[in-house]
PDB file of C-alpha atoms in Angstrom:
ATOM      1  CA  UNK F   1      14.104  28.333 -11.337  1.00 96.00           C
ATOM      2  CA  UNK F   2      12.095  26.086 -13.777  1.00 98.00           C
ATOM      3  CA  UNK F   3      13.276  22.777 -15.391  1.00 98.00           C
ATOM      4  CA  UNK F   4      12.038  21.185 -18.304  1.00 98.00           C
ATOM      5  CA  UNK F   5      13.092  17.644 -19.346  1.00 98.00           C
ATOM      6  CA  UNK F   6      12.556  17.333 -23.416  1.00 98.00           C
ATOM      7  CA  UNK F   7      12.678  13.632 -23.817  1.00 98.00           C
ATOM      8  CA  UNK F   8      12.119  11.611 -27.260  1.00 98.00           C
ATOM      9  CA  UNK F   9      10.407   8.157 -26.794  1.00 98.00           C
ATOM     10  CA  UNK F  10      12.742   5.016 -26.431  1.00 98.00           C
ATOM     11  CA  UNK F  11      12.544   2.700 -29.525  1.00 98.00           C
ATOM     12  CA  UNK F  12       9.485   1.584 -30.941  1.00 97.00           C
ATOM     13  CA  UNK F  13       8.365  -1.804 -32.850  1.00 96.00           C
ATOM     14  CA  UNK F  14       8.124  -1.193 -36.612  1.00 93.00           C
ATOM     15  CA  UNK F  15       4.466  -1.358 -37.995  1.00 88.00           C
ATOM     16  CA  UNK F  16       2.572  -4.431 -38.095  1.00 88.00           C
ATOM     17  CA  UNK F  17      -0.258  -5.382 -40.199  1.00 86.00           C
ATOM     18  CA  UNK F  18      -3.465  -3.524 -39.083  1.00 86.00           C
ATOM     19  CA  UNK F  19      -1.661  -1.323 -36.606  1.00 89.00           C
ATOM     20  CA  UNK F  20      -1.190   2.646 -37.191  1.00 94.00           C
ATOM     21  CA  UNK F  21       1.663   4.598 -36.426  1.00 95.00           C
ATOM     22  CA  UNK F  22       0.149   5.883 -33.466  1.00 97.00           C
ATOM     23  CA  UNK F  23      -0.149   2.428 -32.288  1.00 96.00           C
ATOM     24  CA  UNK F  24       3.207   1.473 -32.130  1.00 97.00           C
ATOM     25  CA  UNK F  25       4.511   0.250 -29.053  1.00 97.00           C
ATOM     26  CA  UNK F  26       8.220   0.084 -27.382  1.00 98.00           C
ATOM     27  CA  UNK F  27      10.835  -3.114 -28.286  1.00 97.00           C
ATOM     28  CA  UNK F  28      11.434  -4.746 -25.659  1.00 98.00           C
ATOM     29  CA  UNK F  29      14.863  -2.851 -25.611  1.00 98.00           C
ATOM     30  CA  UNK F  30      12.924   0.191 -25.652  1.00 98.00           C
ATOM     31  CA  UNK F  31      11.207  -0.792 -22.429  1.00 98.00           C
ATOM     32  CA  UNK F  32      14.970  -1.243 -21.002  1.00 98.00           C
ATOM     33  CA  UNK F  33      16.222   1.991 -22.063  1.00 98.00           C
ATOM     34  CA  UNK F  34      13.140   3.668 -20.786  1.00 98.00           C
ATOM     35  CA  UNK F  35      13.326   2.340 -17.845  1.00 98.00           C
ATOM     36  CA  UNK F  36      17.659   2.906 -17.401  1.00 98.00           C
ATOM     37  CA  UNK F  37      16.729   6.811 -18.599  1.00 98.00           C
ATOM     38  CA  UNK F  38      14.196   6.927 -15.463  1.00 98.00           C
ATOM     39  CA  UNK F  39      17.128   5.665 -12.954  1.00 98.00           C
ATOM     40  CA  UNK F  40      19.600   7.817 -14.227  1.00 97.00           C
ATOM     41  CA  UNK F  41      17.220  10.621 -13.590  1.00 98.00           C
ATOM     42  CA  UNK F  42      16.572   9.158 -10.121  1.00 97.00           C
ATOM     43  CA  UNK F  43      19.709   8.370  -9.113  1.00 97.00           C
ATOM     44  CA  UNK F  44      20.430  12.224  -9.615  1.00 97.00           C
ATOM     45  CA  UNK F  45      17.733  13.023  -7.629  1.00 96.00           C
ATOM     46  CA  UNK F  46      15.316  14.430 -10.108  1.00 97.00           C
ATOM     47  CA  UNK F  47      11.958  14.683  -8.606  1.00 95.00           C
ATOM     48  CA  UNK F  48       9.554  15.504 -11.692  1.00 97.00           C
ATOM     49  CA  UNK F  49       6.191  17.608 -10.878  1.00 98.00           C
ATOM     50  CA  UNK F  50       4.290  17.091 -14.051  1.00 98.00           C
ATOM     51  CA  UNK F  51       4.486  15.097 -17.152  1.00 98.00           C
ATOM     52  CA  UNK F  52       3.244  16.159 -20.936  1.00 98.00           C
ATOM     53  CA  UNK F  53       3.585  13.435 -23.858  1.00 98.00           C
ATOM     54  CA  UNK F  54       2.082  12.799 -26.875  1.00 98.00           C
ATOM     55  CA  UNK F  55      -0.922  10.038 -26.324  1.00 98.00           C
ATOM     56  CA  UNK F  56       0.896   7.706 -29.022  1.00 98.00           C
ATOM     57  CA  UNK F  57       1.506   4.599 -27.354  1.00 98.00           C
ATOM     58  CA  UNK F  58       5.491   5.069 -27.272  1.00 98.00           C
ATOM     59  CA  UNK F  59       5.026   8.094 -26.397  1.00 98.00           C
ATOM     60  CA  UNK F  60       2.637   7.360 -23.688  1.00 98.00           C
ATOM     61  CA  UNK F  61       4.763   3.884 -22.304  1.00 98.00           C
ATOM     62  CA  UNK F  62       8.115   5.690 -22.636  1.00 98.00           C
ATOM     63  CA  UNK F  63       6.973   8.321 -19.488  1.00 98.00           C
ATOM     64  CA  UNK F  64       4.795   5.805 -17.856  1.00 98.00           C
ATOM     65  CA  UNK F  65       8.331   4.134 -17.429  1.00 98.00           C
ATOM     66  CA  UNK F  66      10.057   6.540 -16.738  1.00 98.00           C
ATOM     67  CA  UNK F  67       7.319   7.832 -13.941  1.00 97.00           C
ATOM     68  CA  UNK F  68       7.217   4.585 -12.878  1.00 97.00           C
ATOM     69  CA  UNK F  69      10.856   4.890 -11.581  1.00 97.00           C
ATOM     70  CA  UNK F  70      11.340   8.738 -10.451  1.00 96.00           C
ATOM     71  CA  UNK F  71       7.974  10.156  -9.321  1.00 95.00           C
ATOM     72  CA  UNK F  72       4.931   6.972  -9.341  1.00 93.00           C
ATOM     73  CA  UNK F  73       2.446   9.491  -8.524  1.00 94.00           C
ATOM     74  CA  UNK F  74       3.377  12.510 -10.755  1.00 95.00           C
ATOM     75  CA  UNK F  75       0.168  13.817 -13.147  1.00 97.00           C
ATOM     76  CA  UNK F  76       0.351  12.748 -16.355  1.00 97.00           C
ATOM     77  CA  UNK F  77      -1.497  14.509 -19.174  1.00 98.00           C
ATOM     78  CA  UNK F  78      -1.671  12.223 -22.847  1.00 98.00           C
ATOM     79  CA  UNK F  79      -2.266  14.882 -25.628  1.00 98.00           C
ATOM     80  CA  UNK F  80      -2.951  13.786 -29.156  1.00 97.00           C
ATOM     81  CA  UNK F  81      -2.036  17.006 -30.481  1.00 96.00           C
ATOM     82  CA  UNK F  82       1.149  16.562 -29.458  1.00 97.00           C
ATOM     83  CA  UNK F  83       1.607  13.221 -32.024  1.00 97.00           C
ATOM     84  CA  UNK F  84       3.874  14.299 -34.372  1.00 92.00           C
ATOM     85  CA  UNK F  85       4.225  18.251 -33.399  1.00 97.00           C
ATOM     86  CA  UNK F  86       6.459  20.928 -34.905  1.00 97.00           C
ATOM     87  CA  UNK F  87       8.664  21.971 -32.210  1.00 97.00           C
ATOM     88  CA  UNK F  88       6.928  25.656 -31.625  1.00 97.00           C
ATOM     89  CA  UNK F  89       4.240  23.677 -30.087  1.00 97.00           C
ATOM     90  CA  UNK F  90       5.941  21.455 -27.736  1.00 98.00           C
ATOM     91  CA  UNK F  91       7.450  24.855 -26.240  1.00 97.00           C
ATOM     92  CA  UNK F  92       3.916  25.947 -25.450  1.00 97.00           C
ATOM     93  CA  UNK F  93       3.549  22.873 -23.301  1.00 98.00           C
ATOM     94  CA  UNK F  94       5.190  24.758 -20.099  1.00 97.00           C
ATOM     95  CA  UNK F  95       2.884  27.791 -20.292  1.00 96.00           C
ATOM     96  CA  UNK F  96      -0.332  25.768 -21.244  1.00 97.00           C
ATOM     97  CA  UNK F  97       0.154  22.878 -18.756  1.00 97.00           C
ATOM     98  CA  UNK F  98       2.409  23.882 -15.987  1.00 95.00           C
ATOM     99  CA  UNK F  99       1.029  25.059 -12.410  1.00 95.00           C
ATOM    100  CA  UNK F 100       3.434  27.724 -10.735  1.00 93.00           C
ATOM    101  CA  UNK F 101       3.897  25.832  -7.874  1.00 95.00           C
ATOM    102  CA  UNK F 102       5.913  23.122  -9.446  1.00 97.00           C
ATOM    103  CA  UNK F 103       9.795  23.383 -10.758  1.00 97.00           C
ATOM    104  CA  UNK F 104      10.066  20.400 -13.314  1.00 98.00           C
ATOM    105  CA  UNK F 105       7.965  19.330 -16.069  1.00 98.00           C
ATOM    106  CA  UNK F 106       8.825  16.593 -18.373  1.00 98.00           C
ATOM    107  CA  UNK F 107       7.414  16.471 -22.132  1.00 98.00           C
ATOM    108  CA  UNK F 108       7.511  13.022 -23.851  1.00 98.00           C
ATOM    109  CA  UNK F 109       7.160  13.409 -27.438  1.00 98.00           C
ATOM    110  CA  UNK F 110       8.021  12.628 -31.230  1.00 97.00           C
ATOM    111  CA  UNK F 111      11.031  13.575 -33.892  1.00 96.00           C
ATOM    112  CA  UNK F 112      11.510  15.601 -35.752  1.00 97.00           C
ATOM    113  CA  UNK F 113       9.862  18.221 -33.316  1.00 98.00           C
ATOM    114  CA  UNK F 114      10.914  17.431 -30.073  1.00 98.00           C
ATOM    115  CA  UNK F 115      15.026  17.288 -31.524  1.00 98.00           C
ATOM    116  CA  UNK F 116      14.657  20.394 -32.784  1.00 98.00           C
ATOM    117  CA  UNK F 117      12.864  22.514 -29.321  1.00 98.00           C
ATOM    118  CA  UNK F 118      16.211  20.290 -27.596  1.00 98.00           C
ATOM    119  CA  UNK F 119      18.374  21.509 -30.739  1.00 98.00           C
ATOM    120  CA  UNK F 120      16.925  25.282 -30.247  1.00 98.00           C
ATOM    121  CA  UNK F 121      17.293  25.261 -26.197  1.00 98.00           C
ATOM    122  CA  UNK F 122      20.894  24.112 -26.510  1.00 98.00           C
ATOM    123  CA  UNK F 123      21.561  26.392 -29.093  1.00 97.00           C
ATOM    124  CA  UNK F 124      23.559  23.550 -30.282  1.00 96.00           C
ATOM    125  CA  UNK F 125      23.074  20.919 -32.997  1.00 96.00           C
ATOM    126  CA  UNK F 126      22.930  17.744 -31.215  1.00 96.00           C
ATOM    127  CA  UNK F 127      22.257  13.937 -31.877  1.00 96.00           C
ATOM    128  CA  UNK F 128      18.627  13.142 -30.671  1.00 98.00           C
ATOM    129  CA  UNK F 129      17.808   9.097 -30.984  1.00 97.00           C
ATOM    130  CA  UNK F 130      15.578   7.264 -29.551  1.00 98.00           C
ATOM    131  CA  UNK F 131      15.326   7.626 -25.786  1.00 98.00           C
ATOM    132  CA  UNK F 132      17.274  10.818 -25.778  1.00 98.00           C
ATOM    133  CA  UNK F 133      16.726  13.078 -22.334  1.00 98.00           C
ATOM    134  CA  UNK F 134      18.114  16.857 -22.161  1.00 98.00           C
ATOM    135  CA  UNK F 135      17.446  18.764 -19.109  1.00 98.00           C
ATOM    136  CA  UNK F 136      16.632  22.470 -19.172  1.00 98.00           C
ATOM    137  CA  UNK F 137      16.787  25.072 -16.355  1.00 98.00           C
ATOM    138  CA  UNK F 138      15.278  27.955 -17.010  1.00 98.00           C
ATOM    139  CA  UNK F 139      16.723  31.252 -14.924  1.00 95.00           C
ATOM    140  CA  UNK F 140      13.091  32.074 -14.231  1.00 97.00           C
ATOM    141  CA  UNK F 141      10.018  31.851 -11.300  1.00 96.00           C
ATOM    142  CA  UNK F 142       6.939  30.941 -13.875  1.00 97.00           C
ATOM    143  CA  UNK F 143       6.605  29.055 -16.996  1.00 97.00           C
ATOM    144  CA  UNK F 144       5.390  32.049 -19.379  1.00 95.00           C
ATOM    145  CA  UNK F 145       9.256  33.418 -18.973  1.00 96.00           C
ATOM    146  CA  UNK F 146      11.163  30.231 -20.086  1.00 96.00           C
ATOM    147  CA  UNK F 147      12.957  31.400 -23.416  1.00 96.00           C
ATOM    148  CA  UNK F 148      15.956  30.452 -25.387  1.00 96.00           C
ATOM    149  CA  UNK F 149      17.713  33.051 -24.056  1.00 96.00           C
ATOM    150  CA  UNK F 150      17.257  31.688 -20.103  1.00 96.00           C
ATOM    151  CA  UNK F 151      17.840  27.752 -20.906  1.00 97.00           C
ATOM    152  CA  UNK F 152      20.804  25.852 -20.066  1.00 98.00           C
ATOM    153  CA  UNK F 153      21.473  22.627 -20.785  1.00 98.00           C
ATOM    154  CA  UNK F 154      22.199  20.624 -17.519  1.00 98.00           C
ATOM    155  CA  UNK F 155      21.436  17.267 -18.041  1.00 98.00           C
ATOM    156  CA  UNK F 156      21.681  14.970 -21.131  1.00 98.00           C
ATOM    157  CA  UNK F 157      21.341  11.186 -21.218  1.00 98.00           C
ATOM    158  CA  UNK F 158      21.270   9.154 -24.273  1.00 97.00           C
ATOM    159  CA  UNK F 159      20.851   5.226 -24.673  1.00 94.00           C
ATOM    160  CA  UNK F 160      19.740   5.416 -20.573  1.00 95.00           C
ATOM    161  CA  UNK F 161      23.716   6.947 -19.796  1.00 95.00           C
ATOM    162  CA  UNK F 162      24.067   9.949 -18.593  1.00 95.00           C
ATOM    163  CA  UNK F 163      26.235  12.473 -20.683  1.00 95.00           C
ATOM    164  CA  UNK F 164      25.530  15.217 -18.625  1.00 95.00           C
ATOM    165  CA  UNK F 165      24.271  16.110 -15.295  1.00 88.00           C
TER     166      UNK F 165
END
């Protein structure tokens, strides 16, 4: 059994002068929810093997946060390539990046592309703001198998509550 945890970064600070996109860091409510997303996950017990985000900075402090919280010493790999990605690649992230040995994998990344792989893996049409965290288990033993076809939806949290799971 595999589990992947799709999660959008919390809120980020609107662009200042001189600062890209990329550069944008969490509100200070995005810190919060962040860090209320990585309890909830704790507090079910979620032990996470490996993280993949984007290597925006919202990206990058939203699973720092959440790490922080559920597994302090879990690998973390920052990919620019994944700033602003269509959703086909954030569903190579499991095959490209995940060692057989571990069951759970979370991927930190942008809208519209991470909403839609959630969206897609649902097979539903769901609500994806910031912050949003659906959990995947995948009927499967390695990460080159996980498909639409073997993902259900097990755990959802939005605004740091847990919906389901």
């Amino acid at each position: 059994m595999k589990t992947v945890l799709l999660m959008r970064h919390a809120e980020a600070a609107p662009e200042s002068a001189g600062q890209t996109d990329y550069d944008r860091p969490l509100t200070e409510d995005g810190n919060r929810v962040a860090r209320k997303t990585g309890t909830a996950l704790m507090k079910a017990g979620v032990a996470i093997d490996r993280i993949v985000a984007s290597a925006a900075a919202r990206t990058t402090e939203t699973a720092r946060l959440v790490a922080s919280i559920v597994s302090p010493e879990c690998p973390m790999i920052l990919l620019e390539g994944l700033y602003a990605a269509p959703a086909e690649l954030f569903a190579q992230v499991p095959r490209q990046y995940g060692f057989e040995d571990e069951q759970t994998m979370l991927i930190v990344g942008h809208n519209p592309g991470i909403g839609q792989l959630i969206c897609y893996f649902a097979k539903d049409l769901l609500s994806v703001p910031p912050a949003t965290l659906a959990g995947f288990q995948f009927d499967v033993s390695k990460w080159d198998e996980i498909s639409r076809e073997t993902a259900t939806l097990v755990r959802l949290i939005r605004n740091g509550q847990t919906e389901i799971g």
